[in-house]
PDB file of C-alpha atoms in Angstrom:
ATOM      1  CA  UNK A 185     -39.157  25.976 -25.429  1.00  0.00           C
ATOM      2  CA  UNK A 186     -36.196  28.077 -25.793  1.00  0.00           C
ATOM      3  CA  UNK A 187     -33.801  25.425 -24.070  1.00  0.00           C
ATOM      4  CA  UNK A 188     -35.199  22.758 -26.227  1.00  0.00           C
ATOM      5  CA  UNK A 189     -34.396  24.594 -29.423  1.00  0.00           C
ATOM      6  CA  UNK A 190     -30.724  25.406 -28.497  1.00  0.00           C
ATOM      7  CA  UNK A 191     -30.034  21.864 -27.483  1.00  0.00           C
ATOM      8  CA  UNK A 192     -31.606  20.498 -30.812  1.00  0.00           C
ATOM      9  CA  UNK A 193     -29.819  22.966 -32.920  1.00  0.00           C
ATOM     10  CA  UNK A 194     -27.275  21.438 -35.382  1.00  0.00           C
ATOM     11  CA  UNK A 195     -23.406  22.508 -34.753  1.00  0.00           C
ATOM     12  CA  UNK A 196     -20.678  21.990 -37.141  1.00  0.00           C
ATOM     13  CA  UNK A 197     -17.214  21.125 -35.816  1.00  0.00           C
ATOM     14  CA  UNK A 198     -14.498  20.999 -38.528  1.00  0.00           C
ATOM     15  CA  UNK A 199     -12.022  19.607 -36.077  1.00  0.00           C
ATOM     16  CA  UNK A 200     -12.795  18.721 -32.358  1.00  0.00           C
ATOM     17  CA  UNK A 201     -10.197  17.103 -30.157  1.00  0.00           C
ATOM     18  CA  UNK A 202      -9.869  16.054 -26.482  1.00  0.00           C
ATOM     19  CA  UNK A 203      -6.331  15.359 -25.276  1.00  0.00           C
ATOM     20  CA  UNK A 204      -5.751  12.225 -23.470  1.00  0.00           C
ATOM     21  CA  UNK A 205      -5.844  12.027 -19.510  1.00  0.00           C
ATOM     22  CA  UNK A 206      -3.284  10.168 -17.408  1.00  0.00           C
ATOM     23  CA  UNK A 207      -3.732   9.835 -13.944  1.00  0.00           C
ATOM     24  CA  UNK A 208      -2.192   8.049 -10.857  1.00  0.00           C
ATOM     25  CA  UNK A 209      -4.653   7.117  -8.500  1.00  0.00           C
ATOM     26  CA  UNK A 210      -3.987   6.187  -4.763  1.00  0.00           C
ATOM     27  CA  UNK A 211      -6.857   6.114  -2.155  1.00  0.00           C
ATOM     28  CA  UNK A 212      -6.876   5.035   1.711  1.00  0.00           C
ATOM     29  CA  UNK A 213      -9.777   5.237   3.950  1.00  0.00           C
ATOM     30  CA  UNK A 214      -9.668   7.398   7.027  1.00  0.00           C
ATOM     31  CA  UNK A 215     -10.816   7.225  10.582  1.00  0.00           C
ATOM     32  CA  UNK A 216     -14.480   6.078  11.304  1.00  0.00           C
ATOM     33  CA  UNK A 217     -17.060   8.089  13.240  1.00  0.00           C
ATOM     34  CA  UNK A 218     -16.878   6.642  16.866  1.00  0.00           C
ATOM     35  CA  UNK A 219     -20.665   6.391  16.827  1.00  0.00           C
ATOM     36  CA  UNK A 220     -20.289   3.862  14.047  1.00  0.00           C
ATOM     37  CA  UNK A 221     -18.215   1.416  16.358  1.00  0.00           C
ATOM     38  CA  UNK A 222     -19.219  -2.363  15.581  1.00  0.00           C
ATOM     39  CA  UNK A 223     -20.693  -4.095  18.927  1.00  0.00           C
ATOM     40  CA  UNK A 224     -20.654  -7.480  17.720  1.00  0.00           C
ATOM     41  CA  UNK A 225     -18.522  -9.858  15.838  1.00  0.00           C
ATOM     42  CA  UNK A 226     -21.010 -10.331  12.942  1.00  0.00           C
ATOM     43  CA  UNK A 227     -21.136  -6.663  12.365  1.00  0.00           C
ATOM     44  CA  UNK A 228     -17.516  -6.589  12.088  1.00  0.00           C
ATOM     45  CA  UNK A 229     -17.106  -9.593   9.897  1.00  0.00           C
ATOM     46  CA  UNK A 230     -19.708  -7.963   7.643  1.00  0.00           C
ATOM     47  CA  UNK A 231     -17.827  -4.519   7.265  1.00  0.00           C
ATOM     48  CA  UNK A 232     -14.590  -5.919   6.547  1.00  0.00           C
ATOM     49  CA  UNK A 233     -14.800  -5.713   2.824  1.00  0.00           C
ATOM     50  CA  UNK A 234     -16.077  -2.270   2.934  1.00  0.00           C
ATOM     51  CA  UNK A 235     -13.058  -1.339   5.172  1.00  0.00           C
ATOM     52  CA  UNK A 236     -10.217  -3.232   2.970  1.00  0.00           C
ATOM     53  CA  UNK A 237     -11.517  -2.855  -0.622  1.00  0.00           C
ATOM     54  CA  UNK A 238     -11.225   0.836  -0.932  1.00  0.00           C
ATOM     55  CA  UNK A 239      -7.383   1.012  -0.498  1.00  0.00           C
ATOM     56  CA  UNK A 240      -5.915   1.719  -3.664  1.00  0.00           C
ATOM     57  CA  UNK A 241      -2.213   1.825  -4.502  1.00  0.00           C
ATOM     58  CA  UNK A 242      -0.929   3.968  -7.289  1.00  0.00           C
ATOM     59  CA  UNK A 243      -3.443   2.660  -9.876  1.00  0.00           C
ATOM     60  CA  UNK A 244      -2.447   4.082 -13.504  1.00  0.00           C
ATOM     61  CA  UNK A 245      -5.423   5.222 -15.601  1.00  0.00           C
ATOM     62  CA  UNK A 246      -5.036   6.412 -19.128  1.00  0.00           C
ATOM     63  CA  UNK A 247      -8.265   7.629 -20.866  1.00  0.00           C
ATOM     64  CA  UNK A 248      -7.350   7.967 -24.785  1.00  0.00           C
ATOM     65  CA  UNK A 249      -8.143  11.235 -26.897  1.00  0.00           C
ATOM     66  CA  UNK A 250     -11.313  11.892 -28.512  1.00  0.00           C
ATOM     67  CA  UNK A 251     -10.875  13.323 -32.062  1.00  0.00           C
ATOM     68  CA  UNK A 252     -14.189  14.266 -34.030  1.00  0.00           C
ATOM     69  CA  UNK A 253     -13.463  15.463 -37.879  1.00  0.00           C
ATOM     70  CA  UNK A 254     -16.388  17.314 -39.627  1.00  0.00           C
ATOM     71  CA  UNK A 255     -19.007  16.515 -36.926  1.00  0.00           C
ATOM     72  CA  UNK A 256     -22.434  17.910 -37.533  1.00  0.00           C
ATOM     73  CA  UNK A 257     -24.632  17.259 -34.796  1.00  0.00           C
ATOM     74  CA  UNK A 258     -26.628  18.731 -31.936  1.00  0.00           C
ATOM     75  CA  UNK A 259     -25.226  20.048 -28.549  1.00  0.00           C
ATOM     76  CA  UNK A 260     -26.901  17.317 -26.793  1.00  0.00           C
ATOM     77  CA  UNK A 261     -25.612  14.614 -28.940  1.00  0.00           C
ATOM     78  CA  UNK A 262     -22.229  15.997 -28.797  1.00  0.00           C
ATOM     79  CA  UNK A 263     -22.299  15.847 -25.106  1.00  0.00           C
ATOM     80  CA  UNK A 264     -23.632  12.466 -25.055  1.00  0.00           C
ATOM     81  CA  UNK A 265     -20.961  11.409 -27.306  1.00  0.00           C
ATOM     82  CA  UNK A 266     -18.350  12.763 -25.135  1.00  0.00           C
ATOM     83  CA  UNK A 267     -19.910  11.274 -22.094  1.00  0.00           C
ATOM     84  CA  UNK A 268     -20.188   7.787 -23.733  1.00  0.00           C
ATOM     85  CA  UNK A 269     -16.390   8.162 -24.785  1.00  0.00           C
ATOM     86  CA  UNK A 270     -15.240   8.675 -21.075  1.00  0.00           C
ATOM     87  CA  UNK A 271     -17.573   6.185 -19.689  1.00  0.00           C
ATOM     88  CA  UNK A 272     -16.179   3.518 -22.082  1.00  0.00           C
ATOM     89  CA  UNK A 273     -12.679   4.455 -21.286  1.00  0.00           C
ATOM     90  CA  UNK A 274     -13.320   4.434 -17.684  1.00  0.00           C
ATOM     91  CA  UNK A 275     -14.887   0.994 -17.829  1.00  0.00           C
ATOM     92  CA  UNK A 276     -12.048  -0.437 -19.885  1.00  0.00           C
ATOM     93  CA  UNK A 277      -9.627   0.817 -17.242  1.00  0.00           C
ATOM     94  CA  UNK A 278     -11.425  -0.998 -14.252  1.00  0.00           C
ATOM     95  CA  UNK A 279      -9.010  -3.919 -14.104  1.00  0.00           C
ATOM     96  CA  UNK A 280      -6.241  -1.253 -13.168  1.00  0.00           C
ATOM     97  CA  UNK A 281      -8.191  -0.018 -10.314  1.00  0.00           C
ATOM     98  CA  UNK A 282      -9.060  -3.820  -9.121  1.00  0.00           C
ATOM     99  CA  UNK A 283      -5.127  -4.739  -9.719  1.00  0.00           C
ATOM    100  CA  UNK A 284      -4.137  -1.925  -7.463  1.00  0.00           C
ATOM    101  CA  UNK A 285      -6.149  -2.954  -4.486  1.00  0.00           C
ATOM    102  CA  UNK A 286      -4.027  -3.212  -1.257  1.00  0.00           C
ATOM    103  CA  UNK A 287      -5.824  -6.386   0.050  1.00  0.00           C
ATOM    104  CA  UNK A 288      -4.796  -8.263  -2.946  1.00  0.00           C
ATOM    105  CA  UNK A 289      -1.140  -7.107  -2.783  1.00  0.00           C
ATOM    106  CA  UNK A 290      -1.419  -4.620  -5.567  1.00  0.00           C
ATOM    107  CA  UNK A 291      -0.780  -7.257  -8.480  1.00  0.00           C
ATOM    108  CA  UNK A 292      -0.508  -4.436 -10.947  1.00  0.00           C
ATOM    109  CA  UNK A 293       2.192  -2.551  -9.758  1.00  0.00           C
ATOM    110  CA  UNK A 294       4.080  -6.097  -9.386  1.00  0.00           C
ATOM    111  CA  UNK A 295       3.447  -6.940 -12.990  1.00  0.00           C
ATOM    112  CA  UNK A 296       4.499  -3.211 -14.074  1.00  0.00           C
ATOM    113  CA  UNK A 297       7.599  -3.784 -12.117  1.00  0.00           C
ATOM    114  CA  UNK A 298       8.444  -7.157 -13.299  1.00  0.00           C
ATOM    115  CA  UNK A 299       7.627  -6.080 -16.876  1.00  0.00           C
ATOM    116  CA  UNK A 300      10.186  -2.949 -16.750  1.00  0.00           C
ATOM    117  CA  UNK A 301      12.773  -5.278 -15.270  1.00  0.00           C
ATOM    118  CA  UNK A 302      12.409  -7.523 -18.244  1.00  0.00           C
ATOM    119  CA  UNK A 303      12.300  -4.808 -20.774  1.00  0.00           C
ATOM    120  CA  UNK A 304      15.511  -3.237 -19.415  1.00  0.00           C
ATOM    121  CA  UNK A 305      17.217  -6.736 -19.371  1.00  0.00           C
ATOM    122  CA  UNK A 306      17.136  -7.226 -22.887  1.00  0.00           C
ATOM    123  CA  UNK A 307      16.680  -3.547 -24.027  1.00  0.00           C
ATOM    124  CA  UNK A 308      19.994  -2.145 -22.572  1.00  0.00           C
ATOM    125  CA  UNK A 309      22.568  -4.506 -23.790  1.00  0.00           C
ATOM    126  CA  UNK A 310      20.779  -4.313 -27.458  1.00  0.00           C
ATOM    127  CA  UNK A 311      21.096  -0.545 -27.301  1.00  0.00           C
ATOM    128  CA  UNK A 312      24.803  -0.818 -26.137  1.00  0.00           C
ATOM    129  CA  UNK A 313      25.782  -3.392 -28.705  1.00  0.00           C
ATOM    130  CA  UNK A 314      25.015  -0.793 -31.513  1.00  0.00           C
ATOM    131  CA  UNK A 315      27.338   1.561 -30.114  1.00  0.00           C
ATOM    132  CA  UNK A 316      30.650  -0.518 -29.027  1.00  0.00           C
ATOM    133  CA  UNK A 317      31.501  -3.635 -27.055  1.00  0.00           C
ATOM    134  CA  UNK A 318      32.254  -1.606 -24.074  1.00  0.00           C
ATOM    135  CA  UNK A 319      28.482  -0.204 -23.966  1.00  0.00           C
ATOM    136  CA  UNK A 320      27.280  -3.555 -24.766  1.00  0.00           C
ATOM    137  CA  UNK A 321      28.689  -4.680 -21.263  1.00  0.00           C
ATOM    138  CA  UNK A 322      27.679  -1.563 -19.809  1.00  0.00           C
ATOM    139  CA  UNK A 323      24.002  -2.260 -21.040  1.00  0.00           C
ATOM    140  CA  UNK A 324      24.392  -5.958 -19.625  1.00  0.00           C
ATOM    141  CA  UNK A 325      25.228  -4.596 -16.240  1.00  0.00           C
ATOM    142  CA  UNK A 326      22.596  -1.909 -16.415  1.00  0.00           C
ATOM    143  CA  UNK A 327      19.893  -4.248 -17.776  1.00  0.00           C
ATOM    144  CA  UNK A 328      20.624  -6.820 -14.984  1.00  0.00           C
ATOM    145  CA  UNK A 329      20.632  -4.357 -12.118  1.00  0.00           C
ATOM    146  CA  UNK A 330      17.086  -3.109 -13.247  1.00  0.00           C
ATOM    147  CA  UNK A 331      15.919  -6.509 -13.509  1.00  0.00           C
ATOM    148  CA  UNK A 332      16.835  -7.706  -9.957  1.00  0.00           C
ATOM    149  CA  UNK A 333      15.961  -4.181  -8.540  1.00  0.00           C
ATOM    150  CA  UNK A 334      12.297  -4.244 -10.070  1.00  0.00           C
ATOM    151  CA  UNK A 335      11.652  -7.896  -9.013  1.00  0.00           C
ATOM    152  CA  UNK A 336      12.744  -7.214  -5.256  1.00  0.00           C
ATOM    153  CA  UNK A 337      10.942  -3.978  -5.517  1.00  0.00           C
ATOM    154  CA  UNK A 338       7.675  -5.604  -6.776  1.00  0.00           C
ATOM    155  CA  UNK A 339       7.796  -8.577  -4.589  1.00  0.00           C
ATOM    156  CA  UNK A 340       8.566  -6.632  -1.505  1.00  0.00           C
ATOM    157  CA  UNK A 341       5.811  -4.070  -2.098  1.00  0.00           C
ATOM    158  CA  UNK A 342       3.330  -6.780  -2.686  1.00  0.00           C
ATOM    159  CA  UNK A 343       4.225  -8.377   0.627  1.00  0.00           C
ATOM    160  CA  UNK A 344       4.029  -5.099   2.417  1.00  0.00           C
ATOM    161  CA  UNK A 345       0.781  -4.266   0.947  1.00  0.00           C
ATOM    162  CA  UNK A 346      -0.927  -7.909   1.537  1.00  0.00           C
ATOM    163  CA  UNK A 347       0.440  -8.284   5.203  1.00  0.00           C
ATOM    164  CA  UNK A 348      -0.634  -4.817   6.092  1.00  0.00           C
ATOM    165  CA  UNK A 349      -4.310  -5.383   4.763  1.00  0.00           C
ATOM    166  CA  UNK A 350      -4.655  -8.707   6.674  1.00  0.00           C
ATOM    167  CA  UNK A 351      -3.359  -6.884   9.687  1.00  0.00           C
ATOM    168  CA  UNK A 352      -6.029  -4.237   9.215  1.00  0.00           C
ATOM    169  CA  UNK A 353      -8.676  -6.686   8.867  1.00  0.00           C
ATOM    170  CA  UNK A 354      -7.589  -8.691  11.876  1.00  0.00           C
ATOM    171  CA  UNK A 355      -7.480  -5.629  13.694  1.00  0.00           C
ATOM    172  CA  UNK A 356     -11.061  -4.996  13.223  1.00  0.00           C
ATOM    173  CA  UNK A 357     -11.609  -8.379  15.048  1.00  0.00           C
ATOM    174  CA  UNK A 358     -10.692  -6.502  18.475  1.00  0.00           C
ATOM    175  CA  UNK A 359     -13.671  -4.455  18.236  1.00  0.00           C
ATOM    176  CA  UNK A 360     -11.488  -1.427  19.801  1.00  0.00           C
ATOM    177  CA  UNK A 361     -12.086   1.447  17.644  1.00  0.00           C
ATOM    178  CA  UNK A 362      -9.551   3.741  19.301  1.00  0.00           C
ATOM    179  CA  UNK A 363      -7.078   0.982  18.928  1.00  0.00           C
ATOM    180  CA  UNK A 364      -7.718   0.582  15.359  1.00  0.00           C
ATOM    181  CA  UNK A 365      -7.589   4.381  14.658  1.00  0.00           C
ATOM    182  CA  UNK A 366      -4.415   5.002  16.563  1.00  0.00           C
ATOM    183  CA  UNK A 367      -2.872   2.070  14.484  1.00  0.00           C
ATOM    184  CA  UNK A 368      -3.874   3.344  11.317  1.00  0.00           C
ATOM    185  CA  UNK A 369      -2.507   6.494  11.958  1.00  0.00           C
ATOM    186  CA  UNK A 370       0.951   5.058  13.016  1.00  0.00           C
ATOM    187  CA  UNK A 371       1.045   2.937   9.840  1.00  0.00           C
ATOM    188  CA  UNK A 372       0.315   5.883   7.777  1.00  0.00           C
ATOM    189  CA  UNK A 373       3.002   8.186   9.184  1.00  0.00           C
ATOM    190  CA  UNK A 374       5.614   5.702  10.134  1.00  0.00           C
ATOM    191  CA  UNK A 375       7.270   5.328   6.613  1.00  0.00           C
ATOM    192  CA  UNK A 376      10.332   3.324   6.674  1.00  0.00           C
ATOM    193  CA  UNK A 377      13.422   4.506   4.618  1.00  0.00           C
ATOM    194  CA  UNK A 378      15.255   1.273   4.512  1.00  0.00           C
ATOM    195  CA  UNK A 379      15.265  -2.198   5.968  1.00  0.00           C
ATOM    196  CA  UNK A 380      16.573  -1.056   9.376  1.00  0.00           C
ATOM    197  CA  UNK A 381      14.029   1.477  10.046  1.00  0.00           C
ATOM    198  CA  UNK A 382      11.397  -0.927   8.816  1.00  0.00           C
ATOM    199  CA  UNK A 383      12.551  -3.477  11.081  1.00  0.00           C
ATOM    200  CA  UNK A 384      12.523  -1.032  14.129  1.00  0.00           C
ATOM    201  CA  UNK A 385       8.872   0.123  13.457  1.00  0.00           C
ATOM    202  CA  UNK A 386       8.000  -3.391  13.039  1.00  0.00           C
ATOM    203  CA  UNK A 387       9.469  -4.259  16.395  1.00  0.00           C
ATOM    204  CA  UNK A 388       7.806  -1.253  18.113  1.00  0.00           C
ATOM    205  CA  UNK A 389       4.426  -2.268  16.468  1.00  0.00           C
ATOM    206  CA  UNK A 390       4.741  -6.070  17.737  1.00  0.00           C
ATOM    207  CA  UNK A 391       5.612  -4.542  21.383  1.00  0.00           C
ATOM    208  CA  UNK A 392       2.903  -2.161  21.154  1.00  0.00           C
ATOM    209  CA  UNK A 393       0.507  -5.156  20.414  1.00  0.00           C
ATOM    210  CA  UNK A 394       1.610  -7.439  22.850  1.00  0.00           C
ATOM    211  CA  UNK A 395       1.301  -4.478  25.407  1.00  0.00           C
ATOM    212  CA  UNK A 396      -2.076  -3.399  24.576  1.00  0.00           C
ATOM    213  CA  UNK A 397      -3.335  -7.092  24.390  1.00  0.00           C
ATOM    214  CA  UNK A 398      -2.228  -8.050  27.698  1.00  0.00           C
ATOM    215  CA  UNK A 399      -3.247  -4.366  29.439  1.00  0.00           C
ATOM    216  CA  UNK A 400      -6.769  -4.564  27.431  1.00  0.00           C
ATOM    217  CA  UNK A 401      -7.808  -7.528  29.803  1.00  0.00           C
ATOM    218  CA  UNK A 402      -8.167  -5.002  32.721  1.00  0.00           C
ATOM    219  CA  UNK A 403      -8.774  -1.709  30.776  1.00  0.00           C
ATOM    220  CA  UNK A 404     -11.290  -2.735  28.650  1.00  0.00           C
ATOM    221  CA  UNK A 405     -14.032  -4.058  31.209  1.00  0.00           C
ATOM    222  CA  UNK A 406     -13.226  -0.684  33.011  1.00  0.00           C
ATOM    223  CA  UNK A 407     -14.017   1.391  30.208  1.00  0.00           C
ATOM    224  CA  UNK A 408     -17.268  -0.644  28.936  1.00  0.00           C
ATOM    225  CA  UNK A 409     -18.516  -0.121  32.691  1.00  0.00           C
ATOM    226  CA  UNK A 410     -17.808   3.607  32.692  1.00  0.00           C
ATOM    227  CA  UNK A 411     -19.780   3.927  29.216  1.00  0.00           C
ATOM    228  CA  UNK A 412     -22.629   1.513  29.443  1.00  0.00           C
ATOM    229  CA  UNK A 413     -22.677   0.169  32.885  1.00  0.00           C
ATOM    230  CA  UNK A 414     -23.039  -3.613  33.451  1.00  0.00           C
ATOM    231  CA  UNK A 415     -23.876  -4.375  29.886  1.00  0.00           C
ATOM    232  CA  UNK A 416     -20.569  -2.405  28.927  1.00  0.00           C
ATOM    233  CA  UNK A 417     -18.476  -4.371  31.500  1.00  0.00           C
ATOM    234  CA  UNK A 418     -19.422  -7.542  29.909  1.00  0.00           C
ATOM    235  CA  UNK A 419     -18.705  -6.256  26.454  1.00  0.00           C
ATOM    236  CA  UNK A 420     -15.384  -4.995  27.830  1.00  0.00           C
ATOM    237  CA  UNK A 421     -14.633  -8.101  29.139  1.00  0.00           C
ATOM    238  CA  UNK A 422     -15.244  -9.909  25.747  1.00  0.00           C
ATOM    239  CA  UNK A 423     -12.920  -7.070  24.118  1.00  0.00           C
ATOM    240  CA  UNK A 424     -10.378  -7.754  26.341  1.00  0.00           C
ATOM    241  CA  UNK A 425     -10.293 -11.619  25.772  1.00  0.00           C
ATOM    242  CA  UNK A 426     -10.419 -11.153  22.326  1.00  0.00           C
ATOM    243  CA  UNK A 427      -7.777  -8.381  22.132  1.00  0.00           C
ATOM    244  CA  UNK A 428      -5.081 -10.460  23.935  1.00  0.00           C
ATOM    245  CA  UNK A 429      -5.001 -12.820  21.130  1.00  0.00           C
ATOM    246  CA  UNK A 430      -5.792 -10.350  18.171  1.00  0.00           C
ATOM    247  CA  UNK A 431      -3.466  -7.354  19.070  1.00  0.00           C
ATOM    248  CA  UNK A 432      -0.220  -9.348  19.324  1.00  0.00           C
ATOM    249  CA  UNK A 433      -1.041 -11.129  16.084  1.00  0.00           C
ATOM    250  CA  UNK A 434      -1.699  -7.674  14.413  1.00  0.00           C
ATOM    251  CA  UNK A 435       1.506  -6.484  15.903  1.00  0.00           C
ATOM    252  CA  UNK A 436       3.209  -9.620  14.382  1.00  0.00           C
ATOM    253  CA  UNK A 437       1.677  -8.899  10.857  1.00  0.00           C
ATOM    254  CA  UNK A 438       2.852  -5.123  11.322  1.00  0.00           C
ATOM    255  CA  UNK A 439       6.395  -6.366  11.809  1.00  0.00           C
ATOM    256  CA  UNK A 440       6.142  -8.227   8.560  1.00  0.00           C
ATOM    257  CA  UNK A 441       4.665  -5.541   6.676  1.00  0.00           C
ATOM    258  CA  UNK A 442       7.028  -2.699   7.924  1.00  0.00           C
ATOM    259  CA  UNK A 443      10.210  -4.927   7.324  1.00  0.00           C
ATOM    260  CA  UNK A 444       9.268  -5.862   3.811  1.00  0.00           C
ATOM    261  CA  UNK A 445       8.141  -1.984   3.204  1.00  0.00           C
ATOM    262  CA  UNK A 446      11.649  -1.206   4.512  1.00  0.00           C
ATOM    263  CA  UNK A 447      13.188  -3.843   2.073  1.00  0.00           C
ATOM    264  CA  UNK A 448      11.231  -2.391  -0.770  1.00  0.00           C
ATOM    265  CA  UNK A 449      12.744   1.308  -0.068  1.00  0.00           C
ATOM    266  CA  UNK A 450      16.219  -0.056   0.527  1.00  0.00           C
ATOM    267  CA  UNK A 451      16.101  -1.735  -2.943  1.00  0.00           C
ATOM    268  CA  UNK A 452      14.152   1.235  -4.602  1.00  0.00           C
ATOM    269  CA  UNK A 453      16.541   4.000  -3.712  1.00  0.00           C
ATOM    270  CA  UNK A 454      14.695   6.564  -5.682  1.00  0.00           C
ATOM    271  CA  UNK A 455      11.079   7.034  -3.999  1.00  0.00           C
ATOM    272  CA  UNK A 456       9.191   9.851  -5.261  1.00  0.00           C
ATOM    273  CA  UNK A 457       9.360  12.907  -3.342  1.00  0.00           C
ATOM    274  CA  UNK A 458       6.551  15.153  -2.089  1.00  0.00           C
ATOM    275  CA  UNK A 459       6.238  18.585  -3.840  1.00  0.00           C
ATOM    276  CA  UNK A 460       3.989  20.068  -1.222  1.00  0.00           C
ATOM    277  CA  UNK A 461       2.310  19.300   2.216  1.00  0.00           C
ATOM    278  CA  UNK A 462      -0.940  17.351   2.016  1.00  0.00           C
ATOM    279  CA  UNK A 463      -4.136  19.485   1.895  1.00  0.00           C
ATOM    280  CA  UNK A 464      -6.264  19.563   5.013  1.00  0.00           C
ATOM    281  CA  UNK A 465      -9.891  18.375   5.869  1.00  0.00           C
ATOM    282  CA  UNK A 466     -12.453  20.287   7.392  1.00  0.00           C
ATOM    283  CA  UNK A 467     -14.007  18.970  10.739  1.00  0.00           C
ATOM    284  CA  UNK A 468     -16.969  17.329   8.929  1.00  0.00           C
ATOM    285  CA  UNK A 469     -14.378  15.476   6.763  1.00  0.00           C
ATOM    286  CA  UNK A 470     -14.717  17.462   3.694  1.00  0.00           C
ATOM    287  CA  UNK A 471     -11.758  18.122   1.387  1.00  0.00           C
ATOM    288  CA  UNK A 472     -10.852  21.769   1.633  1.00  0.00           C
ATOM    289  CA  UNK A 473      -9.256  23.977  -1.142  1.00  0.00           C
ATOM    290  CA  UNK A 474      -5.440  23.712  -1.086  1.00  0.00           C
ATOM    291  CA  UNK A 475      -3.956  26.727   1.043  1.00  0.00           C
ATOM    292  CA  UNK A 476      -0.170  26.240   1.348  1.00  0.00           C
ATOM    293  CA  UNK A 477      -0.034  28.108   4.624  1.00  0.00           C
ATOM    294  CA  UNK A 478      -2.796  25.969   6.257  1.00  0.00           C
ATOM    295  CA  UNK A 479      -1.261  22.731   4.992  1.00  0.00           C
ATOM    296  CA  UNK A 480       2.062  23.642   6.487  1.00  0.00           C
ATOM    297  CA  UNK A 481       0.583  24.486   9.914  1.00  0.00           C
ATOM    298  CA  UNK A 482      -1.389  21.246  10.000  1.00  0.00           C
ATOM    299  CA  UNK A 483       1.963  19.314   9.008  1.00  0.00           C
ATOM    300  CA  UNK A 484       3.538  20.943  11.983  1.00  0.00           C
ATOM    301  CA  UNK A 485       0.850  20.023  14.114  1.00  0.00           C
ATOM    302  CA  UNK A 486       1.028  16.408  13.054  1.00  0.00           C
ATOM    303  CA  UNK A 487       4.713  15.912  13.479  1.00  0.00           C
ATOM    304  CA  UNK A 488       5.743  18.301  16.519  1.00  0.00           C
ATOM    305  CA  UNK A 489       6.640  16.470  19.747  1.00  0.00           C
ATOM    306  CA  UNK A 490       6.189  13.054  18.503  1.00  0.00           C
ATOM    307  CA  UNK A 491       2.721  13.778  17.230  1.00  0.00           C
ATOM    308  CA  UNK A 492       1.654  14.868  20.547  1.00  0.00           C
ATOM    309  CA  UNK A 493      -0.743  17.522  18.677  1.00  0.00           C
ATOM    310  CA  UNK A 494      -1.878  15.417  15.726  1.00  0.00           C
ATOM    311  CA  UNK A 495      -5.599  15.429  17.166  1.00  0.00           C
ATOM    312  CA  UNK A 496      -5.678  19.227  16.726  1.00  0.00           C
ATOM    313  CA  UNK A 497      -6.789  21.298  13.746  1.00  0.00           C
ATOM    314  CA  UNK A 498      -4.805  24.082  12.603  1.00  0.00           C
ATOM    315  CA  UNK A 499      -7.103  27.185  12.335  1.00  0.00           C
ATOM    316  CA  UNK A 500      -6.303  29.551   9.303  1.00  0.00           C
ATOM    317  CA  UNK A 501      -7.528  33.147   9.259  1.00  0.00           C
TER     318      UNK A 501
END
């Protein structure tokens, strides 16, 4: 056929060049469908890996360039060669994704921070000594500062990610999807700028966990009875009893997570700044094409009056 003839036709490329690709990937799971609520402890335990593993923090991926000179091949073979090149590159970078998983404490970022600190510790004095004695001591100061800054940033970042992931896993044991969604929303938007705000957010989370754990003993049976009758009443009693232990424990983990996150941001005084508001999602969860006006409108809804309108969707015409 004509298509087969085009695919098999030989093409000559004197010089073919695809530039290298560098990307930074962060990914976190969003809210679950309320209809998918797990009703037994076995289902909760089985769903934990699925919920924890997708959270990826700042994974650096580098795909090398592809350069072909005097390539004489068919169109199909050329496309296969390009596909194979990028497939091999991605497979070689898998460890970067694994090392950036939150539930492991994002060890690749810890290693990168330590590497940067050690590099600066030796490089800055060596660079300064080639200029003058004064620059040498300035380099020692600069390198030492970078070493300690990166050590503390890396350690506190890993501690924050690890305790946050453990808290997320423990929260699933509550079998209270509404509580989990609310906690995830708070953890996402309460970003401490320093140790004081981190400790403040953490104490607030601990107090909320204790309060919800105690009140859940009464609220969960009533809620279960309204939804499923007698069977729901007994399920609610179970969720209330479990929650009185689980929710304060999650609050304690959130205290540790937010405090260490605040310590990290105190040490790392130059966090990246957002260039634009986050893009919005459709009602069915699909990602929309970025529209600045719509993104700003949704941001206002998410932040106005202590997030009182965060459940609403901004409609853009």
